[in-house]
PDB file of N, CA and C in Angstrom:
ATOM      1  N   ASP A 550       0.817  -1.201   0.000  1.00 90.00           N
ATOM      2  CA  ASP A 550       0.000   0.000   0.000  1.00 90.00           C
ATOM      3  C   ASP A 550       0.861   1.265   0.000  1.00 90.00           C
ATOM      4  N   ALA A 551       1.948   1.232   0.770  1.00 89.00           N
ATOM      5  CA  ALA A 551       2.807   2.411   0.864  1.00 89.00           C
ATOM      6  C   ALA A 551       3.394   2.781  -0.494  1.00 89.00           C
ATOM      7  N   VAL A 552       3.782   1.793  -1.272  1.00 86.00           N
ATOM      8  CA  VAL A 552       4.353   2.063  -2.596  1.00 86.00           C
ATOM      9  C   VAL A 552       3.269   2.597  -3.532  1.00 86.00           C
ATOM     10  N   LYS A 553       2.106   1.974  -3.507  1.00 86.00           N
ATOM     11  CA  LYS A 553       0.995   2.437  -4.361  1.00 86.00           C
ATOM     12  C   LYS A 553       0.595   3.871  -4.022  1.00 86.00           C
ATOM     13  N   ALA A 554       0.655   4.222  -2.758  1.00 88.00           N
ATOM     14  CA  ALA A 554       0.210   5.544  -2.328  1.00 88.00           C
ATOM     15  C   ALA A 554       1.060   6.660  -2.902  1.00 88.00           C
ATOM     16  N   ASN A 555       2.248   6.364  -3.373  1.00 85.00           N
ATOM     17  CA  ASN A 555       3.100   7.389  -3.979  1.00 85.00           C
ATOM     18  C   ASN A 555       2.432   8.054  -5.174  1.00 85.00           C
ATOM     19  N   ILE A 556       1.505   7.369  -5.820  1.00 85.00           N
ATOM     20  CA  ILE A 556       0.819   7.933  -6.989  1.00 85.00           C
ATOM     21  C   ILE A 556       0.050   9.198  -6.623  1.00 85.00           C
ATOM     22  N   PHE A 557      -0.386   9.312  -5.377  1.00 85.00           N
ATOM     23  CA  PHE A 557      -1.146  10.497  -4.989  1.00 85.00           C
ATOM     24  C   PHE A 557      -0.277  11.749  -4.940  1.00 85.00           C
ATOM     25  N   GLY A 558       1.032  11.572  -4.902  1.00 83.00           N
ATOM     26  CA  GLY A 558       1.934  12.704  -4.841  1.00 83.00           C
ATOM     27  C   GLY A 558       2.329  13.259  -6.206  1.00 83.00           C
ATOM     28  N   VAL A 559       1.818  12.657  -7.267  1.00 81.00           N
ATOM     29  CA  VAL A 559       2.137  13.139  -8.613  1.00 81.00           C
ATOM     30  C   VAL A 559       0.896  13.735  -9.254  1.00 81.00           C
ATOM     31  N   THR A 560       1.099  14.454 -10.325  1.00 82.00           N
ATOM     32  CA  THR A 560      -0.013  15.091 -11.015  1.00 82.00           C
ATOM     33  C   THR A 560      -1.049  14.063 -11.477  1.00 82.00           C
ATOM     34  N   LYS A 561      -2.292  14.474 -11.466  1.00 82.00           N
ATOM     35  CA  LYS A 561      -3.385  13.578 -11.856  1.00 82.00           C
ATOM     36  C   LYS A 561      -3.284  13.129 -13.312  1.00 82.00           C
ATOM     37  N   HIS A 562      -2.454  13.800 -14.100  1.00 83.00           N
ATOM     38  CA  HIS A 562      -2.268  13.377 -15.487  1.00 83.00           C
ATOM     39  C   HIS A 562      -1.701  11.964 -15.553  1.00 83.00           C
ATOM     40  N   TYR A 563      -0.942  11.572 -14.550  1.00 79.00           N
ATOM     41  CA  TYR A 563      -0.375  10.226 -14.504  1.00 79.00           C
ATOM     42  C   TYR A 563      -1.414   9.177 -14.109  1.00 79.00           C
ATOM     43  N   TRP A 564      -2.562   9.618 -13.625  1.00 85.00           N
ATOM     44  CA  TRP A 564      -3.602   8.695 -13.196  1.00 85.00           C
ATOM     45  C   TRP A 564      -4.421   8.164 -14.370  1.00 85.00           C
ATOM     46  N   VAL A 565      -4.298   8.802 -15.518  1.00 85.00           N
ATOM     47  CA  VAL A 565      -5.091   8.409 -16.687  1.00 85.00           C
ATOM     48  C   VAL A 565      -4.846   6.936 -16.985  1.00 85.00           C
ATOM     49  N   GLY A 566      -5.937   6.204 -17.132  1.00 89.00           N
ATOM     50  CA  GLY A 566      -5.849   4.782 -17.440  1.00 89.00           C
ATOM     51  C   GLY A 566      -5.845   3.887 -16.220  1.00 89.00           C
ATOM     52  N   ILE A 567      -5.527   4.435 -15.042  1.00 89.00           N
ATOM     53  CA  ILE A 567      -5.519   3.617 -13.820  1.00 89.00           C
ATOM     54  C   ILE A 567      -6.422   4.202 -12.735  1.00 89.00           C
ATOM     55  N   GLU A 568      -7.110   5.281 -13.067  1.00 92.00           N
ATOM     56  CA  GLU A 568      -7.926   5.968 -12.068  1.00 92.00           C
ATOM     57  C   GLU A 568      -9.003   5.057 -11.473  1.00 92.00           C
ATOM     58  N   ASP A 569      -9.646   4.244 -12.295  1.00 92.00           N
ATOM     59  CA  ASP A 569     -10.679   3.333 -11.776  1.00 92.00           C
ATOM     60  C   ASP A 569     -10.081   2.318 -10.806  1.00 92.00           C
ATOM     61  N   GLU A 570      -8.892   1.814 -11.121  1.00 93.00           N
ATOM     62  CA  GLU A 570      -8.220   0.870 -10.225  1.00 93.00           C
ATOM     63  C   GLU A 570      -7.832   1.548  -8.918  1.00 93.00           C
ATOM     64  N   MET A 571      -7.368   2.785  -9.010  1.00 92.00           N
ATOM     65  CA  MET A 571      -6.993   3.538  -7.812  1.00 92.00           C
ATOM     66  C   MET A 571      -8.211   3.761  -6.924  1.00 92.00           C
ATOM     67  N   LYS A 572      -9.310   4.147  -7.537  1.00 94.00           N
ATOM     68  CA  LYS A 572     -10.540   4.399  -6.778  1.00 94.00           C
ATOM     69  C   LYS A 572     -10.994   3.124  -6.066  1.00 94.00           C
ATOM     70  N   LEU A 573     -10.980   2.012  -6.770  1.00 95.00           N
ATOM     71  CA  LEU A 573     -11.376   0.739  -6.170  1.00 95.00           C
ATOM     72  C   LEU A 573     -10.449   0.367  -5.015  1.00 95.00           C
ATOM     73  N   TRP A 574      -9.152   0.602  -5.191  1.00 94.00           N
ATOM     74  CA  TRP A 574      -8.171   0.310  -4.142  1.00 94.00           C
ATOM     75  C   TRP A 574      -8.469   1.134  -2.885  1.00 94.00           C
ATOM     76  N   VAL A 575      -8.772   2.418  -3.058  1.00 95.00           N
ATOM     77  CA  VAL A 575      -9.109   3.271  -1.912  1.00 95.00           C
ATOM     78  C   VAL A 575     -10.404   2.790  -1.269  1.00 95.00           C
ATOM     79  N   GLU A 576     -11.422   2.528  -2.081  1.00 95.00           N
ATOM     80  CA  GLU A 576     -12.711   2.082  -1.545  1.00 95.00           C
ATOM     81  C   GLU A 576     -12.578   0.786  -0.745  1.00 95.00           C
ATOM     82  N   GLU A 577     -11.743  -0.125  -1.224  1.00 96.00           N
ATOM     83  CA  GLU A 577     -11.578  -1.416  -0.557  1.00 96.00           C
ATOM     84  C   GLU A 577     -10.728  -1.342   0.704  1.00 96.00           C
ATOM     85  N   ASN A 578      -9.909  -0.307   0.825  1.00 95.00           N
ATOM     86  CA  ASN A 578      -8.943  -0.271   1.925  1.00 95.00           C
ATOM     87  C   ASN A 578      -9.109   0.872   2.916  1.00 95.00           C
ATOM     88  N   TRP A 579      -9.949   1.857   2.612  1.00 95.00           N
ATOM     89  CA  TRP A 579     -10.056   3.056   3.457  1.00 95.00           C
ATOM     90  C   TRP A 579     -10.329   2.716   4.927  1.00 95.00           C
ATOM     91  N   ARG A 580     -11.305   1.874   5.169  1.00 94.00           N
ATOM     92  CA  ARG A 580     -11.665   1.551   6.568  1.00 94.00           C
ATOM     93  C   ARG A 580     -10.496   0.903   7.307  1.00 94.00           C
ATOM     94  N   ARG A 581      -9.790   0.012   6.635  1.00 95.00           N
ATOM     95  CA  ARG A 581      -8.632  -0.647   7.254  1.00 95.00           C
ATOM     96  C   ARG A 581      -7.545   0.380   7.551  1.00 95.00           C
ATOM     97  N   TRP A 582      -7.298   1.278   6.609  1.00 95.00           N
ATOM     98  CA  TRP A 582      -6.276   2.304   6.828  1.00 95.00           C
ATOM     99  C   TRP A 582      -6.649   3.198   8.010  1.00 95.00           C
ATOM    100  N   GLU A 583      -7.903   3.565   8.102  1.00 93.00           N
ATOM    101  CA  GLU A 583      -8.353   4.407   9.218  1.00 93.00           C
ATOM    102  C   GLU A 583      -8.176   3.679  10.547  1.00 93.00           C
ATOM    103  N   ALA A 584      -8.409   2.367  10.551  1.00 95.00           N
ATOM    104  CA  ALA A 584      -8.271   1.587  11.782  1.00 95.00           C
ATOM    105  C   ALA A 584      -6.801   1.341  12.137  1.00 95.00           C
ATOM    106  N   GLU A 585      -5.989   0.998  11.132  1.00 96.00           N
ATOM    107  CA  GLU A 585      -4.592   0.645  11.381  1.00 96.00           C
ATOM    108  C   GLU A 585      -3.662   1.851  11.428  1.00 96.00           C
ATOM    109  N   LYS A 586      -4.062   2.945  10.812  1.00 95.00           N
ATOM    110  CA  LYS A 586      -3.272   4.180  10.762  1.00 95.00           C
ATOM    111  C   LYS A 586      -1.818   3.908  10.324  1.00 95.00           C
ATOM    112  N   PRO A 587      -1.651   3.405   9.094  1.00 95.00           N
ATOM    113  CA  PRO A 587      -0.291   3.123   8.625  1.00 95.00           C
ATOM    114  C   PRO A 587       0.557   4.391   8.559  1.00 95.00           C
ATOM    115  N   GLU A 588       1.844   4.228   8.749  1.00 94.00           N
ATOM    116  CA  GLU A 588       2.771   5.352   8.798  1.00 94.00           C
ATOM    117  C   GLU A 588       2.754   6.180   7.511  1.00 94.00           C
ATOM    118  N   TRP A 589       2.563   5.546   6.390  1.00 91.00           N
ATOM    119  CA  TRP A 589       2.587   6.247   5.102  1.00 91.00           C
ATOM    120  C   TRP A 589       1.349   7.110   4.882  1.00 91.00           C
ATOM    121  N   LEU A 590       0.251   6.822   5.598  1.00 93.00           N
ATOM    122  CA  LEU A 590      -0.996   7.569   5.398  1.00 93.00           C
ATOM    123  C   LEU A 590      -0.968   8.853   6.223  1.00 93.00           C
ATOM    124  N   THR A 591      -0.135   9.766   5.790  1.00 91.00           N
ATOM    125  CA  THR A 591       0.019  11.045   6.481  1.00 91.00           C
ATOM    126  C   THR A 591      -1.173  11.955   6.163  1.00 91.00           C
ATOM    127  N   GLN A 592      -1.256  13.063   6.862  1.00 89.00           N
ATOM    128  CA  GLN A 592      -2.310  14.038   6.593  1.00 89.00           C
ATOM    129  C   GLN A 592      -2.197  14.565   5.160  1.00 89.00           C
ATOM    130  N   VAL A 593      -0.975  14.688   4.674  1.00 88.00           N
ATOM    131  CA  VAL A 593      -0.758  15.174   3.313  1.00 88.00           C
ATOM    132  C   VAL A 593      -1.268  14.163   2.295  1.00 88.00           C
ATOM    133  N   VAL A 594      -0.946  12.885   2.492  1.00 91.00           N
ATOM    134  CA  VAL A 594      -1.425  11.845   1.571  1.00 91.00           C
ATOM    135  C   VAL A 594      -2.946  11.783   1.595  1.00 91.00           C
ATOM    136  N   LYS A 595      -3.530  11.828   2.778  1.00 91.00           N
ATOM    137  CA  LYS A 595      -4.996  11.794   2.872  1.00 91.00           C
ATOM    138  C   LYS A 595      -5.621  12.955   2.097  1.00 91.00           C
ATOM    139  N   ALA A 596      -4.994  14.109   2.145  1.00 89.00           N
ATOM    140  CA  ALA A 596      -5.524  15.283   1.448  1.00 89.00           C
ATOM    141  C   ALA A 596      -5.417  15.143  -0.067  1.00 89.00           C
ATOM    142  N   GLN A 597      -4.558  14.262  -0.544  1.00 91.00           N
ATOM    143  CA  GLN A 597      -4.386  14.061  -1.980  1.00 91.00           C
ATOM    144  C   GLN A 597      -5.358  13.034  -2.550  1.00 91.00           C
ATOM    145  N   ILE A 598      -5.997  12.262  -1.703  1.00 92.00           N
ATOM    146  CA  ILE A 598      -6.971  11.261  -2.149  1.00 92.00           C
ATOM    147  C   ILE A 598      -8.294  11.971  -2.406  1.00 92.00           C
ATOM    148  N   PRO A 599      -8.857  11.816  -3.597  1.00 93.00           N
ATOM    149  CA  PRO A 599     -10.154  12.459  -3.861  1.00 93.00           C
ATOM    150  C   PRO A 599     -11.191  12.029  -2.827  1.00 93.00           C
ATOM    151  N   VAL A 600     -11.818  12.978  -2.196  1.00 93.00           N
ATOM    152  CA  VAL A 600     -12.755  12.687  -1.106  1.00 93.00           C
ATOM    153  C   VAL A 600     -13.930  11.831  -1.595  1.00 93.00           C
ATOM    154  N   GLU A 601     -14.298  11.981  -2.861  1.00 93.00           N
ATOM    155  CA  GLU A 601     -15.412  11.179  -3.383  1.00 93.00           C
ATOM    156  C   GLU A 601     -15.055   9.696  -3.505  1.00 93.00           C
ATOM    157  N   TRP A 602     -13.803   9.343  -3.373  1.00 95.00           N
ATOM    158  CA  TRP A 602     -13.382   7.939  -3.403  1.00 95.00           C
ATOM    159  C   TRP A 602     -13.537   7.269  -2.043  1.00 95.00           C
ATOM    160  N   ILE A 603     -13.736   8.028  -1.006  1.00 94.00           N
ATOM    161  CA  ILE A 603     -13.909   7.464   0.334  1.00 94.00           C
ATOM    162  C   ILE A 603     -15.280   6.804   0.373  1.00 94.00           C
ATOM    163  N   PRO A 604     -15.326   5.512   0.724  1.00 93.00           N
ATOM    164  CA  PRO A 604     -16.549   4.735   0.531  1.00 93.00           C
ATOM    165  C   PRO A 604     -17.749   5.073   1.413  1.00 93.00           C
ATOM    166  N   ASP A 605     -17.525   5.544   2.603  1.00 91.00           N
ATOM    167  CA  ASP A 605     -18.612   5.773   3.553  1.00 91.00           C
ATOM    168  C   ASP A 605     -18.936   7.263   3.643  1.00 91.00           C
ATOM    169  N   GLU A 606     -20.209   7.609   3.593  1.00 93.00           N
ATOM    170  CA  GLU A 606     -20.628   9.016   3.640  1.00 93.00           C
ATOM    171  C   GLU A 606     -20.119   9.713   4.898  1.00 93.00           C
ATOM    172  N   ALA A 607     -20.203   9.043   6.034  1.00 93.00           N
ATOM    173  CA  ALA A 607     -19.734   9.651   7.288  1.00 93.00           C
ATOM    174  C   ALA A 607     -18.226   9.902   7.227  1.00 93.00           C
ATOM    175  N   ASP A 608     -17.479   8.964   6.658  1.00 92.00           N
ATOM    176  CA  ASP A 608     -16.031   9.145   6.518  1.00 92.00           C
ATOM    177  C   ASP A 608     -15.708  10.264   5.537  1.00 92.00           C
ATOM    178  N   ARG A 609     -16.490  10.364   4.452  1.00 93.00           N
ATOM    179  CA  ARG A 609     -16.290  11.456   3.485  1.00 93.00           C
ATOM    180  C   ARG A 609     -16.514  12.799   4.161  1.00 93.00           C
ATOM    181  N   GLN A 610     -17.574  12.901   4.949  1.00 93.00           N
ATOM    182  CA  GLN A 610     -17.886  14.141   5.657  1.00 93.00           C
ATOM    183  C   GLN A 610     -16.783  14.500   6.640  1.00 93.00           C
ATOM    184  N   LYS A 611     -16.337  13.507   7.400  1.00 91.00           N
ATOM    185  CA  LYS A 611     -15.268  13.721   8.382  1.00 91.00           C
ATOM    186  C   LYS A 611     -13.994  14.213   7.690  1.00 91.00           C
ATOM    187  N   GLU A 612     -13.642  13.588   6.580  1.00 91.00           N
ATOM    188  CA  GLU A 612     -12.438  13.977   5.857  1.00 91.00           C
ATOM    189  C   GLU A 612     -12.598  15.357   5.231  1.00 91.00           C
ATOM    190  N   SER A 613     -13.786  15.669   4.728  1.00 90.00           N
ATOM    191  CA  SER A 613     -14.029  16.998   4.153  1.00 90.00           C
ATOM    192  C   SER A 613     -13.850  18.086   5.208  1.00 90.00           C
ATOM    193  N   VAL A 614     -14.384  17.856   6.396  1.00 90.00           N
ATOM    194  CA  VAL A 614     -14.249  18.816   7.495  1.00 90.00           C
ATOM    195  C   VAL A 614     -12.783  18.955   7.890  1.00 90.00           C
ATOM    196  N   ARG A 615     -12.068  17.827   7.959  1.00 87.00           N
ATOM    197  CA  ARG A 615     -10.646  17.865   8.317  1.00 87.00           C
ATOM    198  C   ARG A 615      -9.863  18.695   7.312  1.00 87.00           C
ATOM    199  N   ARG A 616     -10.154  18.502   6.043  1.00 86.00           N
ATOM    200  CA  ARG A 616      -9.436  19.236   5.004  1.00 86.00           C
ATOM    201  C   ARG A 616      -9.732  20.729   5.051  1.00 86.00           C
ATOM    202  N   LYS A 617     -10.975  21.081   5.331  1.00 86.00           N
ATOM    203  CA  LYS A 617     -11.331  22.498   5.411  1.00 86.00           C
ATOM    204  C   LYS A 617     -10.671  23.176   6.605  1.00 86.00           C
ATOM    205  N   SER A 618     -10.390  22.394   7.640  1.00 84.00           N
ATOM    206  CA  SER A 618      -9.791  22.975   8.839  1.00 84.00           C
ATOM    207  C   SER A 618      -8.284  23.181   8.705  1.00 84.00           C
ATOM    208  N   LEU A 619      -7.694  22.561   7.694  1.00 75.00           N
ATOM    209  CA  LEU A 619      -6.248  22.712   7.504  1.00 75.00           C
ATOM    210  C   LEU A 619      -5.930  24.113   7.028  1.00 75.00           C
ATOM    211  N   ARG A 620      -4.929  24.674   7.637  1.00 62.00           N
ATOM    212  CA  ARG A 620      -4.428  25.954   7.130  1.00 62.00           C
ATOM    213  C   ARG A 620      -3.445  25.613   6.024  1.00 62.00           C
ATOM    214  N   ARG A 621      -3.543  26.254   4.907  1.00 59.00           N
ATOM    215  CA  ARG A 621      -2.683  25.955   3.767  1.00 59.00           C
ATOM    216  C   ARG A 621      -1.196  25.995   4.124  1.00 59.00           C
ATOM    217  N   PRO A 622      -0.710  27.001   4.831  1.00 56.00           N
ATOM    218  CA  PRO A 622       0.720  26.998   5.176  1.00 56.00           C
ATOM    219  C   PRO A 622       1.117  25.773   6.003  1.00 56.00           C
ATOM    220  N   SER A 623       0.220  25.274   6.848  1.00 54.00           N
ATOM    221  CA  SER A 623       0.549  24.119   7.667  1.00 54.00           C
ATOM    222  C   SER A 623       0.782  22.890   6.808  1.00 54.00           C
ATOM    223  N   VAL A 624      -0.002  22.731   5.756  1.00 56.00           N
ATOM    224  CA  VAL A 624       0.183  21.596   4.853  1.00 56.00           C
ATOM    225  C   VAL A 624       1.542  21.706   4.181  1.00 56.00           C
ATOM    226  N   ILE A 625       1.854  22.873   3.686  1.00 56.00           N
ATOM    227  CA  ILE A 625       3.139  23.088   3.023  1.00 56.00           C
ATOM    228  C   ILE A 625       4.276  22.862   4.013  1.00 56.00           C
ATOM    229  N   GLU A 626       4.134  23.407   5.215  1.00 60.00           N
ATOM    230  CA  GLU A 626       5.170  23.237   6.230  1.00 60.00           C
ATOM    231  C   GLU A 626       5.364  21.767   6.573  1.00 60.00           C
ATOM    232  N   SER A 627       4.265  21.018   6.703  1.00 61.00           N
ATOM    233  CA  SER A 627       4.400  19.608   7.049  1.00 61.00           C
ATOM    234  C   SER A 627       5.050  18.839   5.918  1.00 61.00           C
ATOM    235  N   MET A 628       4.786  19.229   4.681  1.00 63.00           N
ATOM    236  CA  MET A 628       5.421  18.576   3.546  1.00 63.00           C
ATOM    237  C   MET A 628       6.931  18.833   3.560  1.00 63.00           C
ATOM    238  N   MET A 629       7.314  19.982   4.069  1.00 64.00           N
ATOM    239  CA  MET A 629       8.723  20.352   4.116  1.00 64.00           C
ATOM    240  C   MET A 629       9.356  19.920   5.441  1.00 64.00           C
ATOM    241  N   GLY A 630       8.545  19.380   6.361  1.00 63.00           N
ATOM    242  CA  GLY A 630       9.060  18.959   7.656  1.00 63.00           C
ATOM    243  C   GLY A 630       9.392  20.089   8.589  1.00 63.00           C
ATOM    244  N   MET A 631       8.707  21.220   8.412  1.00 56.00           N
ATOM    245  CA  MET A 631       9.042  22.402   9.185  1.00 56.00           C
ATOM    246  C   MET A 631       8.178  22.576  10.428  1.00 56.00           C
ATOM    247  N   GLY A 632       7.066  21.881  10.538  1.00 53.00           N
ATOM    248  CA  GLY A 632       6.196  22.088  11.696  1.00 53.00           C
ATOM    249  C   GLY A 632       5.517  23.442  11.603  1.00 53.00           C
ATOM    250  N   ASP A 633       5.058  23.951  12.732  1.00 48.00           N
ATOM    251  CA  ASP A 633       4.354  25.229  12.769  1.00 48.00           C
ATOM    252  C   ASP A 633       5.360  26.351  12.993  1.00 48.00           C
ATOM    253  N   VAL A 634       5.749  27.017  11.904  1.00 45.00           N
ATOM    254  CA  VAL A 634       6.728  28.082  12.015  1.00 45.00           C
ATOM    255  C   VAL A 634       6.082  29.421  12.338  1.00 45.00           C
ATOM    256  N   THR A 635       4.755  29.445  12.459  1.00 46.00           N
ATOM    257  CA  THR A 635       4.078  30.696  12.762  1.00 46.00           C
ATOM    258  C   THR A 635       4.142  31.017  14.248  1.00 46.00           C
ATOM    259  N   LYS A 636       4.425  30.003  15.075  1.00 45.00           N
ATOM    260  CA  LYS A 636       4.526  30.234  16.512  1.00 45.00           C
ATOM    261  C   LYS A 636       5.937  30.682  16.842  1.00 45.00           C
ATOM    262  N   VAL A 637       6.012  31.701  17.665  1.00 39.00           N
ATOM    263  CA  VAL A 637       7.326  32.245  18.034  1.00 39.00           C
ATOM    264  C   VAL A 637       7.681  31.846  19.439  1.00 39.00           C
TER     265      VAL A 637
END
C-alpha cells in the first residue's frame, strides 16, 4: 500500500488509465487504513486522495471537514518537515 500511495503525490495526469483501479483500491482499503493508521498515510497523503473515493458518507464528511480545517501553510510546512513556524 505504501508504494501504491506514492501515486497520490504526482499530477493527476499520470492517473489516466488507472484511475478506476486507484478508486477501487481506496474504496476497498479506506476503513482498514483508518483503523490501522499506517505510517505512510500522512495528513498530506490523505488530502491528496479524492474525497469522493472514500466509501462511507460519514467518513467522506469527516475527511471533508478535516481538510477544510487545515491551514494551507501548515500543509506546506508539514510537507517540508518544518512544523508550525508561525509560533514564536
